[in-house]
Coordinates of N, CA and C in Angstrom, one line a residue:
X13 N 149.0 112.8 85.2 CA 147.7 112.1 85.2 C 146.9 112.6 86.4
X14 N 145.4 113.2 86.2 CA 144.7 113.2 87.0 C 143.8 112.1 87.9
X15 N 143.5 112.3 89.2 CA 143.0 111.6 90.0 C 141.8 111.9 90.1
X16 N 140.9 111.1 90.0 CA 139.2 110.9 90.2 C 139.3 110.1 91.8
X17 N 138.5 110.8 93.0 CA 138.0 109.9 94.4 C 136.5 109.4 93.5
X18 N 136.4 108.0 93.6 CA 134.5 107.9 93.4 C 134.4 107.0 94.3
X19 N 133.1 106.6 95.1 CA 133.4 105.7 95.8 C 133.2 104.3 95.3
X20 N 133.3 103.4 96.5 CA 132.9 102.1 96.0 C 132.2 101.3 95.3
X21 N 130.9 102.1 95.3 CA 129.5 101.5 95.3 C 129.7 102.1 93.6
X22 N 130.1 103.0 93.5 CA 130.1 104.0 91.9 C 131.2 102.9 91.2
X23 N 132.1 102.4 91.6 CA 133.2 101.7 91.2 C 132.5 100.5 90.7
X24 N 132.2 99.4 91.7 CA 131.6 98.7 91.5 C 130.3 98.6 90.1
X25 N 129.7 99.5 90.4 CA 128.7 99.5 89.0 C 129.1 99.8 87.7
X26 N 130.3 100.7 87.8 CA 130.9 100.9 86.6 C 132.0 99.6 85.9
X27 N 132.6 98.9 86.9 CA 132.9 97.3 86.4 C 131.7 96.6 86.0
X28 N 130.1 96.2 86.9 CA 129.5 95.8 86.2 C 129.3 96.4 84.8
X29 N 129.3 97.7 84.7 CA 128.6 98.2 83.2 C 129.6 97.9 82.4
X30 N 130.7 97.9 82.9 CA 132.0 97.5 81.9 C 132.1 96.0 81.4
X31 N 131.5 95.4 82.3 CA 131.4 93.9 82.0 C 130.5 93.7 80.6
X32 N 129.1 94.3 81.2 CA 128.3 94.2 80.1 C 128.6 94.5 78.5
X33 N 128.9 95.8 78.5 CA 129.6 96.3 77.4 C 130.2 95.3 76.4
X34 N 130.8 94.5 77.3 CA 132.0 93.6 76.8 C 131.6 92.4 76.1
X35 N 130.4 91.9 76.8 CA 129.6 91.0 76.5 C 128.8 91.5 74.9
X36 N 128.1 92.8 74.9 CA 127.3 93.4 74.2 C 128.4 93.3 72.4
X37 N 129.5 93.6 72.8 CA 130.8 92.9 72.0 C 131.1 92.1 71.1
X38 N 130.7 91.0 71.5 CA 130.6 90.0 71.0 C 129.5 89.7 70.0
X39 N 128.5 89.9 70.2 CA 127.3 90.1 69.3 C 127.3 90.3 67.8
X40 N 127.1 89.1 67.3 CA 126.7 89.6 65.5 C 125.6 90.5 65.2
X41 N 125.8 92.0 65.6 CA 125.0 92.7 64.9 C 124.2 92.7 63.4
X42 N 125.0 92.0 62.6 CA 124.1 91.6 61.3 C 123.5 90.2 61.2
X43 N 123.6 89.4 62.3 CA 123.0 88.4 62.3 C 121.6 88.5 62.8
X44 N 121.4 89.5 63.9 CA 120.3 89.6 64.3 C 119.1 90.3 63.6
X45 N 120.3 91.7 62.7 CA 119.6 92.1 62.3 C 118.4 91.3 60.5
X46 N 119.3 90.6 60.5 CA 119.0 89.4 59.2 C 117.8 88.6 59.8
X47 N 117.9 88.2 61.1 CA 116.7 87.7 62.0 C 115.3 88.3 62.2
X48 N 116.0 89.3 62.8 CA 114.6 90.5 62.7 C 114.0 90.4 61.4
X49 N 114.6 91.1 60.2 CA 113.9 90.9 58.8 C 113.4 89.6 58.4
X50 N 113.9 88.5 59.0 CA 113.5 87.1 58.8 C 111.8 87.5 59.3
X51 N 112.0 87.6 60.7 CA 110.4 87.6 61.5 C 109.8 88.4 61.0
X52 N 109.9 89.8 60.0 CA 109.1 90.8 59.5 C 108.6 89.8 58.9
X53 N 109.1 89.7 57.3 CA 109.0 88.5 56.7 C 107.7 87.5 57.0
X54 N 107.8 86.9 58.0 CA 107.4 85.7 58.1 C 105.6 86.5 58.8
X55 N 106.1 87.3 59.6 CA 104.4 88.5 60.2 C 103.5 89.0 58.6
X56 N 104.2 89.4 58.0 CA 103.6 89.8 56.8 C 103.2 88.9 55.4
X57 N 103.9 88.2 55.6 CA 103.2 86.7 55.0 C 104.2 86.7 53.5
X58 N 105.5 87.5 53.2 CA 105.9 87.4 52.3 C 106.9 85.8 52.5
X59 N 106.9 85.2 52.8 CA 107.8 84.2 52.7 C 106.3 82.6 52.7
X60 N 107.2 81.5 51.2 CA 106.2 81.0 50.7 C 107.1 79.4 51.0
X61 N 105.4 78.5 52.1 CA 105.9 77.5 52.5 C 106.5 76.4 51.3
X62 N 107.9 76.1 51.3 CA 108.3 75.0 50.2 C 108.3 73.7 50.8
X63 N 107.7 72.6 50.1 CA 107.6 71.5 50.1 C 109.2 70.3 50.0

């Protein structure tokens, strides 16, 4: 196995980005995207108010 020196500061940010990532993870990408088309929807006036 090879050895990478990075320093701390590089270390450090790459846990945060790894964090994020992780978080980003979790996310229902089809829920949102069902949302988004909801708000197209609703901007363009195709959705009809029911009583």
């Amino acid at each position: 196995m090879e050895m990478v020196n990075i320093s701390k500061e590089e270390y450090e940010r790459m846990k945060i980005q790894l964090s994020r990532l992780r978080e980003l993870e979790k996310i229902d990408f089809d829920l949102v995207r069902q949302f988004k088309n909801s708000l197209e929807d609703l901007k363009s006036g195709k959705v009809k108010k029911v009583a």
